[in-house]
Tab-separated table of C-alpha atoms and ligand atoms in Angstrom:
chain	number	residue	atom	x	y	z
J	1381	UNK	CA	13.598	10.881	-12.745
J	1382	UNK	CA	10.430	9.027	-13.685
J	1383	UNK	CA	11.112	6.059	-15.965
J	1384	UNK	CA	8.692	5.053	-18.737
J	1385	UNK	CA	8.260	1.283	-18.923
J	1386	UNK	CA	8.144	-0.742	-22.128
J	1387	UNK	CA	5.174	-2.987	-22.936
J	1388	UNK	CA	7.350	-5.982	-22.121
J	1389	UNK	CA	8.292	-4.550	-18.730
J	1390	UNK	CA	4.650	-3.786	-17.946
J	1391	UNK	CA	3.710	-7.349	-18.870
J	1392	UNK	CA	6.313	-8.678	-16.425
J	1393	UNK	CA	5.017	-6.380	-13.659
J	1394	UNK	CA	1.466	-7.525	-14.527
J	1395	UNK	CA	2.475	-11.164	-14.041
J	1396	UNK	CA	4.307	-10.284	-10.820
J	1397	UNK	CA	1.282	-8.299	-9.688
J	1398	UNK	CA	-0.863	-11.402	-10.024
J	1399	UNK	CA	1.470	-13.244	-7.640
J	1400	UNK	CA	1.190	-10.309	-5.205
J	1401	UNK	CA	-2.617	-10.420	-5.446
J	1402	UNK	CA	-2.714	-14.169	-4.892
J	1403	UNK	CA	-0.389	-13.830	-1.887
J	1404	UNK	CA	-2.647	-11.155	-0.388
J	1405	UNK	CA	-5.704	-13.313	-1.047
J	1406	UNK	CA	-4.045	-16.210	0.762
J	1407	UNK	CA	-3.106	-13.961	3.687
J	1408	UNK	CA	-6.619	-12.490	3.964
J	1409	UNK	CA	-8.147	-15.966	4.093
J	1410	UNK	CA	-5.595	-16.985	6.743
J	1411	UNK	CA	-6.063	-13.905	8.967
J	1412	UNK	CA	-8.074	-15.612	11.708
J	1413	UNK	CA	-8.060	-15.109	15.476
J	1414	UNK	CA	-5.229	-17.112	17.083
J	1415	UNK	CA	-2.951	-17.177	14.041
J	1416	UNK	CA	0.520	-15.779	14.715
J	1417	UNK	CA	1.857	-13.102	12.401
J	1418	UNK	CA	5.054	-15.162	12.002
J	1419	UNK	CA	3.047	-18.030	10.553
J	1420	UNK	CA	1.427	-15.621	8.068
J	1421	UNK	CA	4.862	-14.341	7.071
J	1422	UNK	CA	5.991	-17.927	6.459
J	1423	UNK	CA	2.869	-18.744	4.403
J	1424	UNK	CA	3.495	-15.677	2.227
J	1425	UNK	CA	7.224	-16.278	1.843
J	1426	UNK	CA	6.631	-19.868	0.756
J	1427	UNK	CA	3.964	-18.865	-1.770
J	1428	UNK	CA	6.129	-16.106	-3.229
J	1429	UNK	CA	9.184	-18.374	-3.549
J	1430	UNK	CA	7.109	-21.259	-4.958
J	1431	UNK	CA	6.098	-18.836	-7.732
J	1432	UNK	CA	9.716	-18.102	-8.587
J	1433	UNK	CA	9.752	-14.624	-7.034
J	1434	UNK	CA	11.716	-13.044	-4.189
J	1435	UNK	CA	10.064	-11.032	-1.372
J	1436	UNK	CA	11.315	-7.473	-1.874
J	1437	UNK	CA	10.892	-6.612	1.815
J	1438	UNK	CA	13.304	-9.250	3.093
J	1439	UNK	CA	16.601	-7.514	3.746
J	1440	UNK	CA	15.362	-4.152	2.397
J	1441	UNK	CA	17.458	-1.721	4.442
J	1442	UNK	CA	17.753	-4.588	6.905
J	1443	UNK	CA	14.020	-5.356	7.206
J	1444	UNK	CA	13.874	-8.830	8.784
J	1445	UNK	CA	10.712	-10.366	7.287
J	1446	UNK	CA	9.166	-11.208	3.917
J	1447	UNK	CA	5.990	-9.127	4.293
J	1448	UNK	CA	4.814	-6.262	6.509
J	1449	UNK	CA	2.049	-7.076	8.988
J	1450	UNK	CA	0.566	-4.086	10.815
J	1451	UNK	CA	-2.168	-4.408	13.449
J	1452	UNK	CA	-4.646	-1.715	14.602
J	1453	UNK	CA	-2.708	1.492	15.369
J	1454	UNK	CA	0.283	0.165	13.424
J	1455	UNK	CA	0.195	1.945	10.056
J	1456	UNK	CA	3.006	0.380	8.044
J	1457	UNK	CA	6.207	-1.700	8.337
J	1458	UNK	CA	4.971	-3.951	11.161
J	1459	UNK	CA	7.301	-6.906	11.786
J	1460	UNK	CA	5.830	-10.402	12.025
J	1461	UNK	CA	6.422	-12.099	15.371
J	1462	UNK	CA	4.898	-14.629	17.759
J	1463	UNK	CA	2.019	-12.186	18.337
J	1464	UNK	CA	-1.334	-13.798	17.569
J	1465	UNK	CA	-4.209	-12.069	15.810
J	1466	UNK	CA	-7.248	-11.355	17.987
J	1467	UNK	CA	-10.927	-11.065	17.160
J	1468	UNK	CA	-11.865	-7.428	16.567
J	1469	UNK	CA	-8.476	-6.289	15.306
J	1470	UNK	CA	-7.780	-4.958	11.840
J	1471	UNK	CA	-4.608	-6.119	10.115
J	1472	UNK	CA	-2.724	-4.773	7.109
J	1473	UNK	CA	-0.667	-6.972	4.841
J	1474	UNK	CA	1.835	-5.257	2.563
J	1475	UNK	CA	3.381	-7.562	-0.027
J	1476	UNK	CA	6.055	-6.640	-2.516
J	1477	UNK	CA	8.086	-9.022	-4.626
J	1478	UNK	CA	10.589	-9.121	-7.463
J	1479	UNK	CA	10.787	-11.488	-10.413
J	1480	UNK	CA	12.548	-11.130	-13.765
J	1481	UNK	CA	14.145	-7.933	-12.515
J	1482	UNK	CA	10.939	-6.013	-11.748
J	1483	UNK	CA	8.936	-5.329	-8.588
J	1484	UNK	CA	5.201	-5.272	-7.831
J	1485	UNK	CA	3.686	-3.957	-4.593
J	1486	UNK	CA	0.233	-3.984	-2.993
J	1487	UNK	CA	-1.389	-3.856	0.430
J	1488	UNK	CA	-4.767	-4.438	2.006
J	1489	UNK	CA	-6.349	-4.003	5.438
J	1490	UNK	CA	-8.839	-6.630	6.587
J	1491	UNK	CA	-10.871	-7.347	9.722
J	1492	UNK	CA	-9.975	-10.229	12.038
J	1493	UNK	CA	-13.325	-11.868	12.795
J	1494	UNK	CA	-16.024	-9.408	13.829
J	1495	UNK	CA	-14.904	-5.815	14.146
J	1496	UNK	CA	-16.508	-2.563	15.258
J	1497	UNK	CA	-18.534	-0.404	12.879
J	1498	UNK	CA	-15.898	2.312	13.101
J	1499	UNK	CA	-13.182	-0.144	12.070
J	1500	UNK	CA	-15.297	-1.330	9.121
J	1501	UNK	CA	-15.876	2.255	8.034
J	1502	UNK	CA	-12.172	3.063	8.272
J	1503	UNK	CA	-11.327	0.151	5.955
J	1504	UNK	CA	-14.109	1.117	3.506
J	1505	UNK	CA	-12.943	4.736	3.421
J	1506	UNK	CA	-9.363	3.639	2.803
J	1507	UNK	CA	-10.378	1.376	-0.099
J	1508	UNK	CA	-12.627	4.012	-1.614
J	1509	UNK	CA	-9.916	6.674	-1.327
J	1510	UNK	CA	-7.612	4.400	-3.330
J	1511	UNK	CA	-10.343	4.104	-5.994
J	1512	UNK	CA	-10.719	7.887	-6.019
J	1513	UNK	CA	-6.972	8.315	-6.433
J	1514	UNK	CA	-6.731	5.746	-9.224
J	1515	UNK	CA	-9.549	7.466	-11.163
J	1516	UNK	CA	-7.359	10.562	-11.396
J	1517	UNK	CA	-4.417	8.558	-12.775
J	1518	UNK	CA	-5.036	9.560	-16.384
J	1519	UNK	CA	-2.769	11.051	-19.010
J	1520	UNK	CA	-2.685	14.819	-18.794
J	1521	UNK	CA	-3.445	14.953	-15.085
J	1522	UNK	CA	-0.676	15.621	-12.611
J	1523	UNK	CA	0.287	13.444	-9.668
J	1524	UNK	CA	-1.177	16.069	-7.374
J	1525	UNK	CA	-4.631	15.227	-8.803
J	1526	UNK	CA	-4.235	11.750	-7.298
J	1527	UNK	CA	-3.009	13.137	-3.980
J	1528	UNK	CA	-5.828	15.617	-3.708
J	1529	UNK	CA	-8.541	13.082	-4.633
J	1530	UNK	CA	-7.368	10.748	-1.863
J	1531	UNK	CA	-7.093	13.571	0.644
J	1532	UNK	CA	-10.431	15.180	-0.177
J	1533	UNK	CA	-12.363	11.919	0.128
J	1534	UNK	CA	-10.716	10.821	3.387
J	1535	UNK	CA	-11.300	14.262	4.899
J	1536	UNK	CA	-14.940	14.284	3.748
J	1537	UNK	CA	-15.457	11.055	5.698
J	1538	UNK	CA	-14.040	12.555	8.903
J	1539	UNK	CA	-10.752	10.641	8.870
J	1540	UNK	CA	-7.152	11.810	8.481
J	1541	UNK	CA	-4.426	10.925	6.021
J	1542	UNK	CA	-0.912	10.102	7.172
J	1543	UNK	CA	1.480	12.567	5.551
J	1544	UNK	CA	4.821	10.986	6.379
J	1545	UNK	CA	4.544	8.122	3.884
J	1546	UNK	CA	3.019	7.714	0.446
J	1547	UNK	CA	3.005	6.083	-2.960
J	1548	UNK	CA	5.901	5.785	-5.367
J	1549	UNK	CA	7.058	4.852	-8.814
J	1550	UNK	CA	8.017	1.194	-9.121
J	1551	UNK	CA	9.953	-0.942	-11.599
J	1552	UNK	CA	13.554	-2.115	-11.435
J	1553	UNK	CA	13.610	-0.476	-8.013
J	1554	UNK	CA	10.932	-0.971	-5.383
J	1555	UNK	CA	10.783	2.761	-4.728
J	1556	UNK	CA	11.281	5.005	-7.740
J	1557	UNK	CA	10.280	8.581	-8.527
J	1558	UNK	CA	7.892	10.217	-8.029
J	1559	UNK	CA	6.885	10.220	-4.369
J	1560	UNK	CA	3.071	10.397	-4.302
J	1561	UNK	CA	1.745	12.034	-1.134
J	1562	UNK	CA	-1.773	11.315	0.079
J	1563	UNK	CA	-2.498	14.977	0.603
J	1564	UNK	CA	-2.124	18.074	-1.451
J	1565	UNK	CA	-1.322	21.480	-0.154
J	1566	UNK	CA	-2.365	24.155	-2.658
J	1567	UNK	CA	0.775	26.116	-1.899
J	1568	UNK	CA	2.965	23.275	-3.144
J	1569	UNK	CA	3.982	22.376	-6.703
J	1570	UNK	CA	1.517	20.415	-8.798
J	1571	UNK	CA	3.880	17.534	-9.506
J	1572	UNK	CA	4.811	15.851	-12.795
J	1573	UNK	CA	2.313	15.197	-15.589
J	1574	UNK	CA	1.089	11.583	-15.815
J	1575	UNK	CA	2.141	9.821	-19.026
J	1576	UNK	CA	1.581	6.501	-20.769
J	1577	UNK	CA	4.046	3.836	-19.655
J	1578	UNK	CA	4.391	5.134	-16.113
J	1579	UNK	CA	4.014	2.480	-13.420
J	1580	UNK	CA	3.475	3.482	-9.815
J	1581	UNK	CA	1.916	2.453	-6.517
J	1582	UNK	CA	-0.824	4.519	-4.906
J	1583	UNK	CA	-1.159	3.795	-1.190
J	1584	UNK	CA	-3.437	5.764	1.107
J	1585	UNK	CA	-2.689	5.413	4.818
J	1586	UNK	CA	-5.404	6.843	6.987
J	1587	UNK	CA	-6.431	6.970	10.633
J	1588	UNK	CA	-9.351	7.788	12.867
J	1589	UNK	CA	-7.509	10.157	15.196
J	1590	UNK	CA	-4.725	12.669	14.683
J	1591	UNK	CA	-2.362	12.161	11.744
J	1592	UNK	CA	0.899	12.212	13.710
J	1593	UNK	CA	3.088	9.126	13.772
J	1594	UNK	CA	6.007	7.617	15.641
J	1595	UNK	CA	8.369	4.739	14.911
J	1596	UNK	CA	8.619	2.037	17.584
J	1597	UNK	CA	11.880	0.905	19.208
J	1598	UNK	CA	12.143	-1.912	16.645
J	1599	UNK	CA	13.110	0.929	14.238
J	1600	UNK	CA	10.453	-0.152	11.709
J	1601	UNK	CA	6.884	-0.268	12.968
J	1602	UNK	CA	5.130	3.047	12.335
J	1603	UNK	CA	2.164	3.726	14.642
J	1604	UNK	CA	-0.241	6.587	15.190
J	1605	UNK	CA	1.021	8.705	18.089
J	1606	UNK	CA	-2.430	8.716	19.688
J	1607	UNK	CA	-2.824	4.944	19.108
J	1608	UNK	CA	-5.904	5.498	16.955
J	1609	UNK	CA	-6.859	2.813	14.433
J	1610	UNK	CA	-5.255	3.076	11.027
J	1611	UNK	CA	-5.750	1.437	7.643
J	1612	UNK	CA	-3.592	1.159	4.530
J	1613	UNK	CA	-4.271	-0.151	1.048
J	1614	UNK	CA	-2.233	-0.111	-2.133
J	1615	UNK	CA	-2.214	-1.087	-5.775
J	1616	UNK	CA	0.493	-0.963	-8.418
J	1617	UNK	CA	-0.972	0.551	-11.584
J	1618	UNK	CA	0.256	1.205	-15.116
J	1619	UNK	CA	-0.880	3.999	-17.406
J	1620	UNK	CA	-1.918	2.443	-20.709
J	1621	UNK	CA	-3.790	4.216	-23.520
J	1622	UNK	CA	-4.271	7.168	-21.241
J	1623	UNK	CA	-5.936	5.204	-18.440
J	1624	UNK	CA	-4.900	3.316	-15.301
J	1625	UNK	CA	-4.732	-0.471	-15.265
J	1626	UNK	CA	-4.455	-2.193	-11.899
J	1627	UNK	CA	-1.548	-4.630	-12.151
J	1628	UNK	CA	-1.880	-6.124	-8.659
J	1629	UNK	CA	-5.203	-7.867	-9.154
J	1630	UNK	CA	-6.172	-11.527	-9.327
V	564	MG	MG1	4.489	0.610	-1.631
């Protein structure tokens, strides 16, 4: 069931979204060669707690860290460790937190130092596909309009979308209905109609190679099976007066 949020609830998620955005900004500025992913996790956890929020990832189904840090072929759910970032890598930070009973969730992929042209393009395509998806998040459209916009753009740029994971409603729970795939098969149902007061996260995950994934032995880290580079970005948005408002922005 998709819940419709009150204005008050949306305002709380908006405030929480600002903390998410500031945490991501801090992480992006700290993502330098030689920095361990553990130290980035600690920086984020401290910032989130200093702002009176709780990292939603910590303890979620047993997840051991406060944020997800995924490098290169790692798509999502990477676990921070003693591993140090290296020049030329791309790294994804996924930050979700809860305060006053409501969650906000966003992610971004950034370069570590100088990266290849193909890595830059992958990140640009991912960001633009999120923009394309958000543009379709208008009252009267269906969720499949978002899915198809993301898919069509990524495909047009010669990349692939990951089908195993996707966006989701968000509110009192981190993951609520509906599931929002990043692809749309014409043979499938069109999905629910988008309405005012809905709050959800759109999160394209894309890769350069084949779209197939595997989960590493740590039971969390999802990587591309062919080890091709992947990128992931995400915003939590609310539908207000028929249009999308990004809640996870500075
Ligand atoms: Mg999410």
